[in-house]
Coordinates of C-alpha atoms in Angstrom, one line a residue:
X1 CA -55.3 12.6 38.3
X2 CA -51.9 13.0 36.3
X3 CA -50.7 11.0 33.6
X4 CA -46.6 11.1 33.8
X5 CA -45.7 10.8 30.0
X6 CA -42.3 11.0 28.1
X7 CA -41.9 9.9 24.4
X8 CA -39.1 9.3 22.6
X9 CA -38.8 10.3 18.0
X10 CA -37.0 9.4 15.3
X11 CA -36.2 13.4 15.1
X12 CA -35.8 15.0 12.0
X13 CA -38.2 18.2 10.1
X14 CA -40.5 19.4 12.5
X15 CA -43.8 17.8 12.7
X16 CA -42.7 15.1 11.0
X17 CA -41.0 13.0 13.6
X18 CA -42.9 9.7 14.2
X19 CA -43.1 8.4 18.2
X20 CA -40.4 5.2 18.5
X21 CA -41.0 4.6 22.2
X22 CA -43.8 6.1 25.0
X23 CA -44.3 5.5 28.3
X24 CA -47.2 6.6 30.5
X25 CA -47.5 6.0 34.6
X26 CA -51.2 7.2 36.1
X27 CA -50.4 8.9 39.0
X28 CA -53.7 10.2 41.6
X29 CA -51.0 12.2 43.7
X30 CA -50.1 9.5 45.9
X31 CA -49.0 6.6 43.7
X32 CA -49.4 4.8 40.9
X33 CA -52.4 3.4 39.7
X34 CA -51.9 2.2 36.1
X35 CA -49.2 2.5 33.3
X36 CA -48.2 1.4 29.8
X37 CA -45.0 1.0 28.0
X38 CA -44.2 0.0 24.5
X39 CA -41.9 0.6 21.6
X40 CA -43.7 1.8 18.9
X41 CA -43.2 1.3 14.8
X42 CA -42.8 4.9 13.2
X43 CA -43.0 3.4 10.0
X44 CA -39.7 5.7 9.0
X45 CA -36.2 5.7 9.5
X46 CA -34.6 7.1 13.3
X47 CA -32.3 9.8 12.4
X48 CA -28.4 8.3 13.2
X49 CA -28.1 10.8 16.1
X50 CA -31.0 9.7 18.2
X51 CA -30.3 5.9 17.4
X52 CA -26.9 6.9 19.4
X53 CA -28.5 9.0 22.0
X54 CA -31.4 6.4 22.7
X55 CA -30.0 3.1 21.6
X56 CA -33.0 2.5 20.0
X57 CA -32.7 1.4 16.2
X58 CA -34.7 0.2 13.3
X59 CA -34.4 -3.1 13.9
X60 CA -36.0 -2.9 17.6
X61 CA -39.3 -2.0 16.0
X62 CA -39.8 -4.0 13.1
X63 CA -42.1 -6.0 14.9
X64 CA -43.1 -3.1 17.2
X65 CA -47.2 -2.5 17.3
X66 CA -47.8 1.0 14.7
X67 CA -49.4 4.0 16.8
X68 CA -52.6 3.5 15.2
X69 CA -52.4 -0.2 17.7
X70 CA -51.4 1.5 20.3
X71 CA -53.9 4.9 20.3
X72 CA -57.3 3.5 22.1
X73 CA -55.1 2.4 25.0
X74 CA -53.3 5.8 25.2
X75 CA -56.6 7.6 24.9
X76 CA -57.9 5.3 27.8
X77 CA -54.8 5.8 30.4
X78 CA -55.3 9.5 29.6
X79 CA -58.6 10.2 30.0
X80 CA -59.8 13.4 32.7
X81 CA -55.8 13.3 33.4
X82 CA -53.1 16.4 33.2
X83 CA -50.4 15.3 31.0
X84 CA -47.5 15.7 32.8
X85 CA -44.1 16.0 31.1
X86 CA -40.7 17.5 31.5
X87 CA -41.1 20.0 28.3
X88 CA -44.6 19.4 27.8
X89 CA -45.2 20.8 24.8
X90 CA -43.0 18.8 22.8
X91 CA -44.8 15.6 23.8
X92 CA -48.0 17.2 23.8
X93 CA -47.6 18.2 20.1
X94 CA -46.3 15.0 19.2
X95 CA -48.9 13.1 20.5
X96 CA -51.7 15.3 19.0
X97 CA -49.9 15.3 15.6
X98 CA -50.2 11.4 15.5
X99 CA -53.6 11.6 16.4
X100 CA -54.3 14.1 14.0
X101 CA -53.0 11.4 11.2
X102 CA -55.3 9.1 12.6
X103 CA -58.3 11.8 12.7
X104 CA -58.5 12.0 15.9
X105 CA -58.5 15.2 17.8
X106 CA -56.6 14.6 21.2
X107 CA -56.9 17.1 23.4
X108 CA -55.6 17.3 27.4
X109 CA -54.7 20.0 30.3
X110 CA -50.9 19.8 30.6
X111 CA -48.2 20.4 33.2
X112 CA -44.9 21.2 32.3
X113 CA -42.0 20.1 35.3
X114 CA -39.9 22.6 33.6
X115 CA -42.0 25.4 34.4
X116 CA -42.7 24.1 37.6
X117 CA -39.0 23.9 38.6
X118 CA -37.9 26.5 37.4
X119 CA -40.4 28.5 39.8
X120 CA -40.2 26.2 42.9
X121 CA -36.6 25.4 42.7
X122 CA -35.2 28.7 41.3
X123 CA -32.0 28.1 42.9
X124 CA -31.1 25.1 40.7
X125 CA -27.8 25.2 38.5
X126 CA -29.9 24.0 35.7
X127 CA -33.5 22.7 35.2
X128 CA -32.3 19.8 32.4
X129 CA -34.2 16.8 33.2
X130 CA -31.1 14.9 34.1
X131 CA -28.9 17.6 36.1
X132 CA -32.6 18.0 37.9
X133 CA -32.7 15.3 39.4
X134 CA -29.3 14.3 40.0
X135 CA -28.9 17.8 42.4
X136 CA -32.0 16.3 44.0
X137 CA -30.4 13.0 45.2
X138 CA -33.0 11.0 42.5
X139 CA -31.6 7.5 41.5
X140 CA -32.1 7.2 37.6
X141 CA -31.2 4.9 35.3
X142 CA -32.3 4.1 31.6
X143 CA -32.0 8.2 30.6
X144 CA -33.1 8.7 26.8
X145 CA -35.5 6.1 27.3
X146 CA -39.3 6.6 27.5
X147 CA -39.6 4.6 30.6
X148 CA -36.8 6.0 32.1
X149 CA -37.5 9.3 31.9
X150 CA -41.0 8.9 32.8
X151 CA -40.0 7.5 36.2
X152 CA -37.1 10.5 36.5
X153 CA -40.5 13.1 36.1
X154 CA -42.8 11.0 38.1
X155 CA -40.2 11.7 41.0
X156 CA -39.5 15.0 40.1
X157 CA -42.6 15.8 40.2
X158 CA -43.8 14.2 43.7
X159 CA -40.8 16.6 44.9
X160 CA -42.6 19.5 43.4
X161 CA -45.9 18.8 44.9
X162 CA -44.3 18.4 48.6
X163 CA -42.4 22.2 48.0
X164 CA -45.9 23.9 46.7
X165 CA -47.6 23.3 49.8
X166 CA -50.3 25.9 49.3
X167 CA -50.8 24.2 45.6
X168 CA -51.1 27.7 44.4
X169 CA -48.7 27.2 42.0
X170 CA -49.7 24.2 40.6
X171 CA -53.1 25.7 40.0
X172 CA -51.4 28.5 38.1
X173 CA -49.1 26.9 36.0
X174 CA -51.7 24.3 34.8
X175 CA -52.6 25.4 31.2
X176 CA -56.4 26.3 30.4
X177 CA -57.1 24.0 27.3
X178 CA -57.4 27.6 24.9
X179 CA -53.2 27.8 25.9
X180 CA -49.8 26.1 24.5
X181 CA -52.3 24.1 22.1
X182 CA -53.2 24.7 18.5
X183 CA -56.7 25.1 17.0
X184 CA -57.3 23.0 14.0
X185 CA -57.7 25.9 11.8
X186 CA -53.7 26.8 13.5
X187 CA -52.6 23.5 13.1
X188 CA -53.8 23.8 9.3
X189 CA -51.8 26.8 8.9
X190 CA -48.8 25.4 10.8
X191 CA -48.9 22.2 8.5
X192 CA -49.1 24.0 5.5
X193 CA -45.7 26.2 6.2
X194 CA -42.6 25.0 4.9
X195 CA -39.5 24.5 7.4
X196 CA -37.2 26.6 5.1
X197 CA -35.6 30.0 5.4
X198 CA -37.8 33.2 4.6
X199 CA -40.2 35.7 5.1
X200 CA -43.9 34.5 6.9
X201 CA -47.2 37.0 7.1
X202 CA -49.9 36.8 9.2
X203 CA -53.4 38.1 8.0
X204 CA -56.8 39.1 9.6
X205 CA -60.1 38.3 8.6
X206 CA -59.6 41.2 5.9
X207 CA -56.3 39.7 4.3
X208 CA -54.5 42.8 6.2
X209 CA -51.0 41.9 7.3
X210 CA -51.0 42.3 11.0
X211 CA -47.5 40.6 11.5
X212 CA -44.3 39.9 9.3
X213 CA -41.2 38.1 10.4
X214 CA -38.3 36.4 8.9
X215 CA -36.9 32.9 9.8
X216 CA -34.7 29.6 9.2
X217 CA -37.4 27.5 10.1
X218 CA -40.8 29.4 9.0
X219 CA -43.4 26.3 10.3
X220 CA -41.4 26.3 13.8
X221 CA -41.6 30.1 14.6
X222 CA -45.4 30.4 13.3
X223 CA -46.3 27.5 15.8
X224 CA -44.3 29.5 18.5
X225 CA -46.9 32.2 17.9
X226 CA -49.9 30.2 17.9
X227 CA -48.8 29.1 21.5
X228 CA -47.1 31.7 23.0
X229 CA -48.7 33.0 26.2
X230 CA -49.5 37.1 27.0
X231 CA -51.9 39.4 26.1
X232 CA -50.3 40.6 23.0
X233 CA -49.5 36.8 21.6
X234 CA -53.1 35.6 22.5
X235 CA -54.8 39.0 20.8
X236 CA -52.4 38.1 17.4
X237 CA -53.4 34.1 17.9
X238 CA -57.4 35.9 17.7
X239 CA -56.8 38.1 15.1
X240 CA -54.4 36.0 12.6
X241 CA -56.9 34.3 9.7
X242 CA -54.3 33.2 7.3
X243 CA -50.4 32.9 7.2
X244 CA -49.0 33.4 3.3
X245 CA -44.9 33.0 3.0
X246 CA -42.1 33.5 1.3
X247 CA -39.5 31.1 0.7
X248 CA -36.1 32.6 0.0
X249 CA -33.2 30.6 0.8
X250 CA -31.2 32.4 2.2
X251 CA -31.1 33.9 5.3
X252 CA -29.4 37.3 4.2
X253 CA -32.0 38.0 1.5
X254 CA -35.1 37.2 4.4
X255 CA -33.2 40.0 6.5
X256 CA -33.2 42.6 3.9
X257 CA -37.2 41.5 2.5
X258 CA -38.5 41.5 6.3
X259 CA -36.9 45.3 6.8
X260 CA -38.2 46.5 3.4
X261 CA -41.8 44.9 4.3
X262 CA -42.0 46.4 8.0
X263 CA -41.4 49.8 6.5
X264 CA -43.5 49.4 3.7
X265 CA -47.1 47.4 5.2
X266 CA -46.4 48.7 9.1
X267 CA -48.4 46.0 10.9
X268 CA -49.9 46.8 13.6
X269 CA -48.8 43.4 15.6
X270 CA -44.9 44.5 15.1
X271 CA -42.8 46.7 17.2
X272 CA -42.7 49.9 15.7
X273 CA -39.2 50.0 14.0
X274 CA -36.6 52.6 14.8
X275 CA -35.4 55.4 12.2
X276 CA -31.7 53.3 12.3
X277 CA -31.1 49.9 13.7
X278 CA -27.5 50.6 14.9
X279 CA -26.3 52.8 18.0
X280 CA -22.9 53.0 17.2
X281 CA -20.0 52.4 14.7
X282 CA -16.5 52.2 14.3
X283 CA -14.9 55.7 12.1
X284 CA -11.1 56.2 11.0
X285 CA -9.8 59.9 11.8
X286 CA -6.1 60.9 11.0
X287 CA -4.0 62.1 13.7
X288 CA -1.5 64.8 14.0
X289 CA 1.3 62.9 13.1
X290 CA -0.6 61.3 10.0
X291 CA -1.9 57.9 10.9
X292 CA -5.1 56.3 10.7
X293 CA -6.7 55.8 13.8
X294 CA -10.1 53.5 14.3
X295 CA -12.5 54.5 16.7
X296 CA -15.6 53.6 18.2
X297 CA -18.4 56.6 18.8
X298 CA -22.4 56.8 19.6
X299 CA -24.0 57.9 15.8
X300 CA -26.8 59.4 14.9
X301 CA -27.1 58.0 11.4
X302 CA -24.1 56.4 9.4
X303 CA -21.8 58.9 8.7
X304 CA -18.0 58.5 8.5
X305 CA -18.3 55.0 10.1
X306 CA -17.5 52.2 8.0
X307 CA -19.0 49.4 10.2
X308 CA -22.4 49.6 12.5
X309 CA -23.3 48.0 15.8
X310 CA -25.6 48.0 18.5
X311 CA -23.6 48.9 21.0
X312 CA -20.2 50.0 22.4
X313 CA -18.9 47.3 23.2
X314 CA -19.5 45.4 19.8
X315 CA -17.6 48.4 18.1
X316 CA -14.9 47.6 20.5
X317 CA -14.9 44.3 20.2
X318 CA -14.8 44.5 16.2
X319 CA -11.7 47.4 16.7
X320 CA -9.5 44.3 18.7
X321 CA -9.9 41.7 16.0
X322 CA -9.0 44.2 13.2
X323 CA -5.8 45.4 15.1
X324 CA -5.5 41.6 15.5
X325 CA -5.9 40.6 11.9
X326 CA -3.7 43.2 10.0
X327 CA -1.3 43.8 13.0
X328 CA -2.3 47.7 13.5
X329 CA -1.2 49.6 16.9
X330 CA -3.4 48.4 19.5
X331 CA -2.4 51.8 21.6
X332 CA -3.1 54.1 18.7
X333 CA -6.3 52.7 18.8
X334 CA -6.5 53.1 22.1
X335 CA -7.1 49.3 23.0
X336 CA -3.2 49.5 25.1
X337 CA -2.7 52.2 28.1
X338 CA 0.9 50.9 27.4
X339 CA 3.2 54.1 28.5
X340 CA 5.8 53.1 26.0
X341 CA 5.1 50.4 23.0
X342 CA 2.5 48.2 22.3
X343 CA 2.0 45.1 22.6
X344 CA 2.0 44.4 18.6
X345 CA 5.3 46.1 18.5
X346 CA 8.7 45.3 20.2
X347 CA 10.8 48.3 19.7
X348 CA 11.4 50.4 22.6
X349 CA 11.2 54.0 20.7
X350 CA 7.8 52.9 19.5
X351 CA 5.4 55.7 20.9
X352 CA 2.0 54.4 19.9
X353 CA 2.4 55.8 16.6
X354 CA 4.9 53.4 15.0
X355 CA 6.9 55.9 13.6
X356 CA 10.3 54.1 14.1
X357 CA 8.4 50.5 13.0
X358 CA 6.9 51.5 9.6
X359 CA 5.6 55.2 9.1
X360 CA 2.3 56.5 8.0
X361 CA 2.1 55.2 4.9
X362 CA 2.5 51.6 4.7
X363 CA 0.8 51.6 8.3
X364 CA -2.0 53.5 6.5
X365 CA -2.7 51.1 4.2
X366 CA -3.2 48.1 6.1
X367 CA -5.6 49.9 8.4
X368 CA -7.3 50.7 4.3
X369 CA -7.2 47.0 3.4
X370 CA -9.3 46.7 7.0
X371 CA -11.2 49.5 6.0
X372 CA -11.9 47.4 2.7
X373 CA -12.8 44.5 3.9
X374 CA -15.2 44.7 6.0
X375 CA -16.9 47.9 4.6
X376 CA -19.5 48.1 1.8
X377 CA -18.2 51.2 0.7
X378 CA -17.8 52.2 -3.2
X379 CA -18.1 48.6 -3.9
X380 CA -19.6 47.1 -6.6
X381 CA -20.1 44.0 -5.8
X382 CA -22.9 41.3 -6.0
X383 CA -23.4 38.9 -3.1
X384 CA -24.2 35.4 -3.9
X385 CA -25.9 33.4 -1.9
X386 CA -28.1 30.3 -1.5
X387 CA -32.0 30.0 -3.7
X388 CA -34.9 29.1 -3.5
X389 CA -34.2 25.3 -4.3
X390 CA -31.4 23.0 -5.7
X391 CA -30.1 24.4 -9.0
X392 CA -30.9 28.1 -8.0
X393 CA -28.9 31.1 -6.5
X394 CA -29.7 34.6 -4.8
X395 CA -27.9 37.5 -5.9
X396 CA -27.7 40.7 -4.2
X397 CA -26.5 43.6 -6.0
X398 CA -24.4 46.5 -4.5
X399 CA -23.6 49.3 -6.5
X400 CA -21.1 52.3 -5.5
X401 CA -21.8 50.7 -1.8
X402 CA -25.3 50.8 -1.5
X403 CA -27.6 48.1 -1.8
X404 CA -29.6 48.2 -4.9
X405 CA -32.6 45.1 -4.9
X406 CA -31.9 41.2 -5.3
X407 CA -33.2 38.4 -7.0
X408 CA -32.8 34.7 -8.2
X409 CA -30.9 32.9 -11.0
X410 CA -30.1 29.7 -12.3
X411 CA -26.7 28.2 -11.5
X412 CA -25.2 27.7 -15.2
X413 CA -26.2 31.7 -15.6
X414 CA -23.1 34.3 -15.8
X415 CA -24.8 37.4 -13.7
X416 CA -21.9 39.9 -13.4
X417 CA -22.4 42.7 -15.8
X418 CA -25.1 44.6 -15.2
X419 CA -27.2 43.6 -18.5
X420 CA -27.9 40.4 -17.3
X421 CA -28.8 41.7 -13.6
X422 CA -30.9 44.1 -14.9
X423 CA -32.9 41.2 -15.9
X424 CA -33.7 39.7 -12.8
X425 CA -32.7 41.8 -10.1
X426 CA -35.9 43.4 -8.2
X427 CA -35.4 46.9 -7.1
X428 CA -35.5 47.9 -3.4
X429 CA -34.5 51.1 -1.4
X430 CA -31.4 51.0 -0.2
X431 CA -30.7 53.1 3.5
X432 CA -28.1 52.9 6.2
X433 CA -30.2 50.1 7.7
X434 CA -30.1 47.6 4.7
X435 CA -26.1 48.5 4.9
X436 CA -25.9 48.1 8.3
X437 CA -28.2 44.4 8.1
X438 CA -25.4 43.5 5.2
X439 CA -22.4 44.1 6.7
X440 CA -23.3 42.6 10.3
X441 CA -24.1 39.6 7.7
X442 CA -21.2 38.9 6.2
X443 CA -18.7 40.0 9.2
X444 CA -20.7 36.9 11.2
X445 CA -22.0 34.7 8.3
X446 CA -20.4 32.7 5.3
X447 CA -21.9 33.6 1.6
X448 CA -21.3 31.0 -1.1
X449 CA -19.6 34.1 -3.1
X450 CA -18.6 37.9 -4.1
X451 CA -18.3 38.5 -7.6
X452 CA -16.4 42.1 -8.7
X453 CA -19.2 44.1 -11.1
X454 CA -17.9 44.4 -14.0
X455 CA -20.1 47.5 -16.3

């Protein structure tokens, strides 16, 4: 027996949305053999995006029954049934987070059409719910609608069982009840993480750290590890007693915490790091006639280069858009196999070196105000970013170009002589990684400031 099940939220902070509309269809493989619809009161407000993408709005369910009304009849319509559900595990943990308000522990197998489309209907352009079902000739109407939806997966999924006629996958894809679902003890630790930028660690039974990682959204990626599937993720699930975090803000500052804690606890759960995370850079060389040429090579370690990567073609990449950006010689650095000039260029006794354009000199310096700009180097800077809360700020301090430790400061406080950073910045070991992991930063990423050092 299957229960065909989609829901519609209000959205917003994970595990907090509230259930605005469900629908559930019975289904014993052949047809249908009971169903319930309903609107449902979330008792808070529908974000404005979803009221546009559903058309459902506060007004629709003043007078709709609350899920606590509505709960005994879903229990009932469920029971000994797979949950079936295009993305199960959203519904899934939606459902079982209202229960769990109610103190009710819900628990069912599930079935996810996703999965199951994905391996009997490789070939599709897309396994979306809508673009599903529309390359599969299935008439649907009401889309972003519980009910709607419901019936788009109830076809879908009579589809699927005709193409696995062995049912072998069907049996395989089902999820033992120990899979893609959270223990209370997990769902206690999930519920008790923030949704905010930082630095998460998982503990065993002996308050070892068995796992570190940094994110933007720390409740989201700890529930991704209490239901991921493998060997590895169901050994960490096992081992992991306690999750403590660290709350920082900014996403800059969780980068550079998360490298300094892999180095220093090693836990046993992470990949073991490598001794630089960048394969290649970008260097500047002089030539024989006296111009500065950027290049992209395979490094060892840091070196001459003033920018790091992880691979060629990023270093090649970042060479274009500085010959873009300060109009340098695309065929001095070698991005133009033009014979005569290049393309940046319009004199025809320009030879790839400029010569007859501008001459070493001033060519020299733009390609130093490149240099400058996106390097680290003898800078003494400090890197403000976002804090902890409202009213707070991160600072990172680099000093003769190297990264010197961090910290957190109140937004009326004047930080930029080094006095008043000794005060609150926290030392840390600076290395070619934590200048690497600051300059990929700020080349991709907005801060909310530099400030000049002044000693």
């Amino acid at each position: 027996m299957y229960a065909i099940l989609d829901i519609e939220t209000t959205g917003g902070k994970y595990n907090e949305e509230g259930i605005t509309e469900i629908a559930i269809h019975k289904f014993d493989g052949h047809q249908v053999v009971d169903q319930f619809i309903s609107l449902v009161n979330p008792e808070k407000e529908i974000q404005p995006f979803v009221v546009k993408l559903t058309g459902i709005n506060n007004k629709m369910l003043r007078t709709a029954p609350k899920f606590h009304e509505v709960a005994k009849r879903i229990v009932e319509i469920t029971q000994d049934a797979v949950l079936v559900a295009h993305n199960a595990q959203f519904d899934y943990r939606i459902l079982r987070t209202e229960f769990r308000r109610l103190g009710y522990n819900f628990e069912r197998k599930t079935l996810c059409t996703v999965d199951l489309s994905k391996q009997l209907i490789p070939e599709a352009e897309s396994h979306s719910l809508g673009k599903l079902v529309r390359s599969l000739g299935i008439a649907v109407s009401d889309r972003h609608r519980a009910n709607g939806d419901a019936l788009a997966t109830l076809k879908l999924f009579k589809v699927l069982l005709t193409k696995d006629s062995d049912k072998t996958i069907v049996k395989h894809v089902i999820r033992k009840e120990a899979h893609g679902e959270l223990s209370d003890r997990q769902l206690d630790i999930v519920e008790s993480i923030p949704s905010e930028t930082g630095v998460y660690y998982m503990h065993d039974k002996d308050g070892e750290i068995i796992f570190l990682g940094k994110s933007s959204n720390m409740k989201k990626r700890v529930n991704q590890h209490f239901t991921k599937n493998g060997a590895k993720g169901r050994q960490l699930q096992k081992a992991t007693k306690k999750v403590s975090y660290e709350i920082t803000g900014s996403e800059l500052v969780a980068l550079l915490k998360e490298n300094e804690e892999l180095v220093r606890n090693r836990p046993k759960f992470n990949q073991k790091s490598p001794t630089v995370n960048f394969s290649h850079g970008v260097c500047a060389r002089t030539d024989e006639n006296g111009y500065r040429i950027l290049q992209a090579k395979k490094l060892k370690d840091k070196n001459c280069s003033f920018a790091t990567f992880n691979s060629m073609v990023a270093a090649q990449n970042f060479i274009r858009k500085l010959t873009f950006e300060f109009r340098l010689c695309d065929k001095l650095n070698g991005i133009s196999a033009a014979k005569k000039n290049c393309s940046n260029y319009n004199s025809d006794a320009c030879d790839g070196a400029c010569i007859q354009k501008e001459g070493p000199e001033p060519y020299n310096q733009k390609v130093s105000e490149a240099i400058a700009k996106y390097s680290l180097c003898d800078k003494n800077i400090i890197i403000v970013d976002k804090g902890r809360d409202i009213g707070e700020h991160s600072a990172i301090l680099i000093k003769n170009g190297h990264f010197k430790g961090l910290g957190f400061y109140d937004l009326n406080h004047q930080i930029n002589t080094m006095p008043i950073l000794e005060t609150i910045i926290v030392p840390m070991a600076g290395n070619d990684n934590t200048e690497h992991i600051i300059e990929t930063y700020l080349r991709k990423r907005r801060v909310s400031k530099i400030l000049q050092l002044s000693t």
